[in-house]
Short mmCIF file of C-alpha atoms and ligand atoms in Angstrom, two decimals:
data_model
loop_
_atom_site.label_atom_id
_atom_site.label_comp_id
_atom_site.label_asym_id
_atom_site.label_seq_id
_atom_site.Cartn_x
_atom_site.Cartn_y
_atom_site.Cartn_z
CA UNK U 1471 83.85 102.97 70.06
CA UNK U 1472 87.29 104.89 70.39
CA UNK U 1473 89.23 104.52 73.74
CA UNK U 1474 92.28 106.38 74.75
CA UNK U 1475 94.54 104.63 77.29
CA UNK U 1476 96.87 106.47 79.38
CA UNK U 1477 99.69 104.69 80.83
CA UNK U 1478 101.02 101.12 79.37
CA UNK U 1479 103.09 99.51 82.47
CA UNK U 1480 103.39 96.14 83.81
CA UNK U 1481 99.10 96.34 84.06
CA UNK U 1482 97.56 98.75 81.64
CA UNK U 1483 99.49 97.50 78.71
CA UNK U 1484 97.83 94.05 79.09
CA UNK U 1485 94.32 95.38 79.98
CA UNK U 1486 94.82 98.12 77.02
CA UNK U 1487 95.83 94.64 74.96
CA UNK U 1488 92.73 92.72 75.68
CA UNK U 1489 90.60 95.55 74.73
CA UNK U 1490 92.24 95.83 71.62
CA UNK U 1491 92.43 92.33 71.06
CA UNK U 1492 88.43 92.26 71.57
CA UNK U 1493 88.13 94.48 68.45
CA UNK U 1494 87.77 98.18 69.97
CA UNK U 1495 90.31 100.97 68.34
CA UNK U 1496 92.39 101.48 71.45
CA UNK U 1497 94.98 104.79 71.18
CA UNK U 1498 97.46 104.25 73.78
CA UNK U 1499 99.74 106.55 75.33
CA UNK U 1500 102.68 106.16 77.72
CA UNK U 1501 106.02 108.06 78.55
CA UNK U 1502 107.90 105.41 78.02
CA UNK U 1503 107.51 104.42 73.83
CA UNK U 1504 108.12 101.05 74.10
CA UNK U 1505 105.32 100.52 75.65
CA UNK U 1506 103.20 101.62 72.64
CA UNK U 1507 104.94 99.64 70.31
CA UNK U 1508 103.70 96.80 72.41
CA UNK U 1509 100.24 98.17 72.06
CA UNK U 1510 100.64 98.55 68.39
CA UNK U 1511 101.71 95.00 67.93
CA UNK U 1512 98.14 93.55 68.88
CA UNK U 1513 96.54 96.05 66.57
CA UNK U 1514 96.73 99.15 69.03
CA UNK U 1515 97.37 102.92 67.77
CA UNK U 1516 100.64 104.92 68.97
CA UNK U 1517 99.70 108.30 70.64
CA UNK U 1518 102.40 111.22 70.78
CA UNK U 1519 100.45 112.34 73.61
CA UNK U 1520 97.71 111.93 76.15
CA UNK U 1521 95.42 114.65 74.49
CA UNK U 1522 96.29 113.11 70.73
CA UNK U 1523 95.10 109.87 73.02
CA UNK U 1524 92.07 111.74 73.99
CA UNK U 1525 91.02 113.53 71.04
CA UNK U 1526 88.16 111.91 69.69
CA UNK U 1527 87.73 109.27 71.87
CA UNK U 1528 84.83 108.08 73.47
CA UNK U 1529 86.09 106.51 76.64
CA UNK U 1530 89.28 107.43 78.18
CA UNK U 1531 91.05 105.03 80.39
CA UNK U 1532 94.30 105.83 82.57
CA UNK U 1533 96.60 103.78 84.69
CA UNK U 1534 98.53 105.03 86.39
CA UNK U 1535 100.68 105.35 89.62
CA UNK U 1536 99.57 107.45 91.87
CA UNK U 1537 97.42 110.55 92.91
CA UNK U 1538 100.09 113.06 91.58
CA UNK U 1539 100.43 111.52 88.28
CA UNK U 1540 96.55 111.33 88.20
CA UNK U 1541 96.02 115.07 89.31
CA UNK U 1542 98.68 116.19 86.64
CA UNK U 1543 96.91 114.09 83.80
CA UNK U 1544 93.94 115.51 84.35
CA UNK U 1545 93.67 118.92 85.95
CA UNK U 1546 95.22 122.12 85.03
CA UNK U 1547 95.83 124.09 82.13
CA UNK U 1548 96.45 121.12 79.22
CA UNK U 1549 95.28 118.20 81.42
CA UNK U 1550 93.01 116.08 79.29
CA UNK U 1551 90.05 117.06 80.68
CA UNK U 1552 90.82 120.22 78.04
CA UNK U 1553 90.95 117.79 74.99
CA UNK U 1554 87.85 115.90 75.58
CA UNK U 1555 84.88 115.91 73.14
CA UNK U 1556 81.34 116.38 74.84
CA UNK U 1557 79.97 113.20 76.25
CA UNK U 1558 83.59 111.46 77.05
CA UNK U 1559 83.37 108.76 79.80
CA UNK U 1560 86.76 108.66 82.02
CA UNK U 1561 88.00 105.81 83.63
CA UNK U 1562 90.53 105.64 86.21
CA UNK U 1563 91.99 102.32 86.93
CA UNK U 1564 94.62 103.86 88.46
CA UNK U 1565 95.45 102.78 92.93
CA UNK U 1566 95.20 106.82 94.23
CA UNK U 1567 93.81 108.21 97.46
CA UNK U 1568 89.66 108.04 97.53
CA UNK U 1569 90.02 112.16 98.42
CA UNK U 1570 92.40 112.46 94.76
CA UNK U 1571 89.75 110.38 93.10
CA UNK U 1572 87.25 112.83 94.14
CA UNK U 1573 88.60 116.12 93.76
CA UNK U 1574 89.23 114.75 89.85
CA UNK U 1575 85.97 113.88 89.36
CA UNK U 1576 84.42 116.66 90.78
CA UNK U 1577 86.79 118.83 88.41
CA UNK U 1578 85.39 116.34 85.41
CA UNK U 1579 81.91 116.95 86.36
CA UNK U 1580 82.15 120.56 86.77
CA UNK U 1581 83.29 120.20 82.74
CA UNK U 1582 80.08 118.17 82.18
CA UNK U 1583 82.14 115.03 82.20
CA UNK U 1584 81.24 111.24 83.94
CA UNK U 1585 83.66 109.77 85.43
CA UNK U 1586 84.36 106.78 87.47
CA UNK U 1587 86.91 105.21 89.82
CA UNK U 1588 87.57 101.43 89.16
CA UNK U 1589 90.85 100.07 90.60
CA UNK U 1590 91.92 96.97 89.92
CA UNK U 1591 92.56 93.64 91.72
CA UNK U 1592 94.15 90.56 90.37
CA UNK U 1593 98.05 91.45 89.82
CA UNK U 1594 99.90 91.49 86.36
CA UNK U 1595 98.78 87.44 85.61
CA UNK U 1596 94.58 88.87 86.08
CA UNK U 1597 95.84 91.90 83.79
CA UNK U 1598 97.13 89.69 81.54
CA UNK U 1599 94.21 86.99 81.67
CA UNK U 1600 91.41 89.61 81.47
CA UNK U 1601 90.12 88.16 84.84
CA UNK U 1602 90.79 91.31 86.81
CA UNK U 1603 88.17 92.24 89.75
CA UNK U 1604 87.13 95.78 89.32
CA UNK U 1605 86.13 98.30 92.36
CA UNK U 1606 83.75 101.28 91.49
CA UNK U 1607 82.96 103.87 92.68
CA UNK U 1608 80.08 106.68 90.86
CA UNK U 1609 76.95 106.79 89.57
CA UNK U 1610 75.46 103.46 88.19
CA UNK U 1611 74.57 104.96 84.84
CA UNK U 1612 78.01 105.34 84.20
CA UNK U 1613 79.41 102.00 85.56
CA UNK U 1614 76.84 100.37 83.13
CA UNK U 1615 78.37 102.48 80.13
CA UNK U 1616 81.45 101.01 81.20
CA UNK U 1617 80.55 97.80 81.52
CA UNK U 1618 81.20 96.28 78.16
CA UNK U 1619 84.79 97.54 78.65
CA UNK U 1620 85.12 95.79 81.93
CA UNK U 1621 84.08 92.79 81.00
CA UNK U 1622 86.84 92.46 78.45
CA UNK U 1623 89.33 93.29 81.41
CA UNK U 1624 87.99 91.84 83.83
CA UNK U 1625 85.96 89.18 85.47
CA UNK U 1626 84.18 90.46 88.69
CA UNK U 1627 82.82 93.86 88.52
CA UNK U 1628 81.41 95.57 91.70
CA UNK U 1629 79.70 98.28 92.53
CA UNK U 1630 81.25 99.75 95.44
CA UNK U 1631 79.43 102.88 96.04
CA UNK U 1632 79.52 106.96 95.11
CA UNK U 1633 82.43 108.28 93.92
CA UNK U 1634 85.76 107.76 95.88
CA UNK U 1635 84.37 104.39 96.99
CA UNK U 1636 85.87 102.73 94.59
CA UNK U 1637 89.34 103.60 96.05
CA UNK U 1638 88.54 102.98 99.74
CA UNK U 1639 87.90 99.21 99.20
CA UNK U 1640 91.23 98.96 96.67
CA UNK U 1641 92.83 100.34 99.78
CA UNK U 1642 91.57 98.33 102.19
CA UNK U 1643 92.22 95.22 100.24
CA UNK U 1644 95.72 96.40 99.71
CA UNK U 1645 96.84 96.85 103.23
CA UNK U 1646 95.29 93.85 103.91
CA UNK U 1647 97.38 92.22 101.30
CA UNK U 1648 100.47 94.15 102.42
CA UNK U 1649 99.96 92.16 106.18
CA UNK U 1650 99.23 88.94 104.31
CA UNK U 1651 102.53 89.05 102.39
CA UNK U 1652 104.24 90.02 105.45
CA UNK U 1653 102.98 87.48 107.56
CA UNK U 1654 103.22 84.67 104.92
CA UNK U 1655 106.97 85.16 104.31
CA UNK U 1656 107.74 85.63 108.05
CA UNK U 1657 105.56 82.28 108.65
CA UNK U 1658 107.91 80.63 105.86
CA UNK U 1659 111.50 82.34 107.65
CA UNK U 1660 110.11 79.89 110.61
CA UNK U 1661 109.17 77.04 109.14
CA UNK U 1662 112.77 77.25 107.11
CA UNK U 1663 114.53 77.92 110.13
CA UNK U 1664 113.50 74.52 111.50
CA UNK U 1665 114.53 73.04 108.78
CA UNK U 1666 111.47 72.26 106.83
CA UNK U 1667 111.77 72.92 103.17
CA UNK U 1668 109.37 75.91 102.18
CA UNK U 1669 106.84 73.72 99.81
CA UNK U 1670 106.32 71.24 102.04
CA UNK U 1671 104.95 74.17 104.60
CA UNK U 1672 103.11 76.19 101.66
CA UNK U 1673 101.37 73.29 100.48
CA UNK U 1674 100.42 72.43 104.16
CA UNK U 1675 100.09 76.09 105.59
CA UNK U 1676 97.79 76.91 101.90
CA UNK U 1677 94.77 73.52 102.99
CA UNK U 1678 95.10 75.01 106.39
CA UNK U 1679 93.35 77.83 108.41
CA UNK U 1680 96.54 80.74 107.63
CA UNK U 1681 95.45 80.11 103.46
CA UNK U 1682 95.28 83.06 102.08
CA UNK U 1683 96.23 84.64 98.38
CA UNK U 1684 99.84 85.00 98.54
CA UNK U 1685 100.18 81.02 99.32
CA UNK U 1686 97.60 79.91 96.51
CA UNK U 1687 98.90 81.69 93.80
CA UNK U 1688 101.89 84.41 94.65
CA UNK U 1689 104.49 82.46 97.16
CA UNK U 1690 107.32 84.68 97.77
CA UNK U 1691 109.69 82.19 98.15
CA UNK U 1692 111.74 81.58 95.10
CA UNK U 1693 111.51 78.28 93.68
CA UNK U 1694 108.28 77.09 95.11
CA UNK U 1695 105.92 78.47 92.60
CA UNK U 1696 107.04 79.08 89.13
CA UNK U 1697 104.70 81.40 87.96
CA UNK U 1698 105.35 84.00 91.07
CA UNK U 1699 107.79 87.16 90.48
CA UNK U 1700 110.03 85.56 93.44
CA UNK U 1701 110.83 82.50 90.86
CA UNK U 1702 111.70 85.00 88.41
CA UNK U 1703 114.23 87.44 90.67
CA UNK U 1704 111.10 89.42 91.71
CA UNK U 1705 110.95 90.81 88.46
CA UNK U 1706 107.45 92.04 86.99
CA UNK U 1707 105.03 91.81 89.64
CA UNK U 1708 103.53 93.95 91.89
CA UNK U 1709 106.25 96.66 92.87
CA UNK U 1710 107.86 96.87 96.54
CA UNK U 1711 106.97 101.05 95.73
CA UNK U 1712 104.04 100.80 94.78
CA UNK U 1713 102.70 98.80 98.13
CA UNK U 1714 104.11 101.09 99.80
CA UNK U 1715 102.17 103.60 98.26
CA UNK U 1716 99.41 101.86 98.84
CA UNK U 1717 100.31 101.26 103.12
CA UNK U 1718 100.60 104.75 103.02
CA UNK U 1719 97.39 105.33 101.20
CA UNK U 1720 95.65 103.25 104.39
CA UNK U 1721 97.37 105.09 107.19
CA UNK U 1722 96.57 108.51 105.46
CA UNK U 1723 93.37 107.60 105.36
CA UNK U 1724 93.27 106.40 108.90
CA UNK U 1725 94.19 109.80 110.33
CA UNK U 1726 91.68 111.33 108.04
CA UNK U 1727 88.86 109.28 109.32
CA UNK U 1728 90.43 108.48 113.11
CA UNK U 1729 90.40 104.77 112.72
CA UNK U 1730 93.68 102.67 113.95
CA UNK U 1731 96.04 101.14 111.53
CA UNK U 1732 98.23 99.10 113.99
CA UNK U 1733 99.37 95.85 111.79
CA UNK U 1734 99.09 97.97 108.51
CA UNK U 1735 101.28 100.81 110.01
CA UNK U 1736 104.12 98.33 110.96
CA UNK U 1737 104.37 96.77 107.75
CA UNK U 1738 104.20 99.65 106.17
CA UNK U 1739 107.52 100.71 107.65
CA UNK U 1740 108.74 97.15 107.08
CA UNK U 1741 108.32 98.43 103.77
CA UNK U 1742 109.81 101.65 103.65
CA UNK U 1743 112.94 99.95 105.19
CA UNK U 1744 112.67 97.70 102.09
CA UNK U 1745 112.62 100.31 99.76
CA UNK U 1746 115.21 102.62 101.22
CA UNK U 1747 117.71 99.27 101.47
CA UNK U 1748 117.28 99.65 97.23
CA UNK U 1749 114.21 96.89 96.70
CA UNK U 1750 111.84 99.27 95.31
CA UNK U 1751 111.41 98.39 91.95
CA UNK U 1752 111.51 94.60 92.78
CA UNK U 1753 108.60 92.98 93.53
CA UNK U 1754 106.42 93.06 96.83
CA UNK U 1755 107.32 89.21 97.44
CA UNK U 1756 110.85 90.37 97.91
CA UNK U 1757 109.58 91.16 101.46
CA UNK U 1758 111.07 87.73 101.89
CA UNK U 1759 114.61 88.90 101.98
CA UNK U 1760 113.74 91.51 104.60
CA UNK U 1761 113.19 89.13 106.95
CA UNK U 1762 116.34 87.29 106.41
CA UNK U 1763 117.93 84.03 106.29
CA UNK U 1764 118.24 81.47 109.70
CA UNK U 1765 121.06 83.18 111.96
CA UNK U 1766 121.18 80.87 114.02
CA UNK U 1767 124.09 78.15 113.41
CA UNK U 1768 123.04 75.77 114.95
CA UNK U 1769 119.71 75.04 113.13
CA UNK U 1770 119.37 73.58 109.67
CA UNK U 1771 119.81 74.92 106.62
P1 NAD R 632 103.83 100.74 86.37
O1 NAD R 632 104.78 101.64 87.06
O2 NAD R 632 104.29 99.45 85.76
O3 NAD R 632 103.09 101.57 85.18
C1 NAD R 632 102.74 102.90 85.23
C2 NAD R 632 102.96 103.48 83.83
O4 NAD R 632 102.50 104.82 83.81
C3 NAD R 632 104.45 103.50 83.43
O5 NAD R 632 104.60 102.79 82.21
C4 NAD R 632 104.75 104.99 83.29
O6 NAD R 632 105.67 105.28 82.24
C5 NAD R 632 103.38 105.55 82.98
N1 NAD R 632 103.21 106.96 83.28
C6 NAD R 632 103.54 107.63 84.41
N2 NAD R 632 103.17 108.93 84.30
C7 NAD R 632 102.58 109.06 83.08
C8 NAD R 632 101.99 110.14 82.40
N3 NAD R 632 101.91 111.36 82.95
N4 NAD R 632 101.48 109.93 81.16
C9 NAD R 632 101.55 108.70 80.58
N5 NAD R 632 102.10 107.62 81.19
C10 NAD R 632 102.60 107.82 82.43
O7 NAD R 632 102.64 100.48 87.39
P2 NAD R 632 101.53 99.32 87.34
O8 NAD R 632 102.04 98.13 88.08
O9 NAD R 632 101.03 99.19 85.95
O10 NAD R 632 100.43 99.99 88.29
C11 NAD R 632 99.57 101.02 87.81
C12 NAD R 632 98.53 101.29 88.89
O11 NAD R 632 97.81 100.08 89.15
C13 NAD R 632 99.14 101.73 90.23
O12 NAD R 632 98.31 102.70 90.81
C14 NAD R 632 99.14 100.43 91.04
O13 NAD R 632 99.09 100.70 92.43
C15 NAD R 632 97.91 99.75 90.52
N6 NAD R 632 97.90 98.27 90.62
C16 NAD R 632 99.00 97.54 90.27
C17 NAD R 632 98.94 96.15 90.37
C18 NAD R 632 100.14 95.28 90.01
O14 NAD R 632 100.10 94.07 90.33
N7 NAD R 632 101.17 95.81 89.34
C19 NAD R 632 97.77 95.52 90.79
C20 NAD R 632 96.66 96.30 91.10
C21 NAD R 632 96.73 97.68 91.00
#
């Protein structure tokens, strides 16, 4: 089986890396090069292009940022949707708005094409450790034709519902994980501006009832967990952008459906602030330094 995969950053170069690694001819493609040379060192073929990517192959994977770059990948005069042999499966990993995710596979059908939406869960270290948690949404037939791909990428694999589905749970999730962030770094700003040092309140605050994701395995503390981006200058990770992409995703979709985004709203503009203060390519943890160091002089350190 031939798979193209369209764009290598800080997750679809590991995922296209374990699928290569598990013995299928991978083709990746990415505007940045380097990234393909990083393909093409576990055994991985360059592409000059998504539709060389494409041509040929049997599955076609992307991974990208957001709607945009999905719509411009695929629809349109020399999307890839023009370079696909009969019978090509299309996977899109990528975190885009459930409407985006439809109108492109309602374009793919219309070409006589399956296609699925599976974002991802996990962060870079699941991308990396093929223990990803995959969201789908679209017909069952072709989430089982996917499945053997999955598997290498991931380790929990659900079936979320018809098309678009897929996307509403990844968003969810994310603004979900947005407020957990939020809330676990201003919960450590306290606790630090008493004076208590911030593993002794993870490792409490992580057996107790505020445990939650960010304090088992993504502090954003520097120093307190050394496999987090915040022990590594926020570097790699989970982008400050790209959650707020995603907080934006939620409260789009809240006016769309009428629902109230209160908590998800506000930290998406905690966010935004974040971003525009120059913190957008650092990662989401870094949400830490928004909320600032003790002012007060008379407390402890
Ligand atoms: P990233 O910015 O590291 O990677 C995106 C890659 O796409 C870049 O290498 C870029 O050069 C490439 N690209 C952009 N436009 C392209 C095009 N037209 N053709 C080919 N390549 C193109 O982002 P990421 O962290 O890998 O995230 C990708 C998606 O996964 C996003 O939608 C994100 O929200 C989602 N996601 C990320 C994480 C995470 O922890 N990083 C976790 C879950 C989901």
């Amino acid at each position: 089986m031939k798979i193209a995969f369209i764009g290598l950053g800080n997750m679809g170069l590991p995922m296209a890396q374990n699928l290569a690694r598990a013995g299928f001819a991978v083709a990746g493609f990415d505007l940045a090069a380097g990234q393909m040379d990083a393909l093409a060192a576990v055994g991985g073929e360059r592409a000059d292009s998504a539709a060389a990517a494409v041509a040929g192959s049997d599955v076609v994977i992307t991974m990208l940022p957001a709607s945009r770059h999905v719509e411009s990948t695929y629809l349109g005069e020399g999307g890839v949707l023009d370079y696909a042999a009969p019978g090509t499966l299309f996977i899109d990993c990528s975190t885009i708005a459930p409407d985006a995710a439809r109108k492109v596979e309602a374009a793919a059908a219309a070409r006589g094409f399956a296609m699925i939406d599976a974002p991802v869960s996990g962060g870079t270290g699941g991308a990396q450790a093929g223990t990803l948690t995959f969201m789908v949404g679209g017909a069952a037939a072709d989430l089982d034709r996917a499945r053997p791909l999955l598997e290498k990428m991931g380790r929990n694999i659900f079936h979320a519902g018809g098309s678009g589905a897929g996307q509403t749970v990844k968003v969810c999730n994310n603004m979900l994980l947005g407020i957990l962030m939020a809330g676990t770094a201003e919960a450590l700003r306290l606790g630090m501006a008493n004076g208590m040092a911030p593993t002794v309140l993870s490792e409490i605050m992580a057996k107790s009832s505020g445990r939650n994701w960010v304090l088992e395995v993504y502090n954003p503390c520097p120093g307190v967990m050394d496999s987090a981006p915040s022990s590594r200058g926020y570097r790699g990770g989970f982008g400050v952008d790209l959650m707020l992409k995603d907080l934006g995703l939620a409260v789009e979709n809240a006016l769309s459906v009428g629902a109230s985004v209160p908590v998800g709203a506000l930290v998406r503009n905690l966010y935004d602030l974040h971003s525009k203060a120059g913190n957008g390519g650092l990662d989401f943890g870094s949400i830490f330094n928004l909320l600032g160091a003790n002012s007060n002089s008379n407390a402890h350190a």
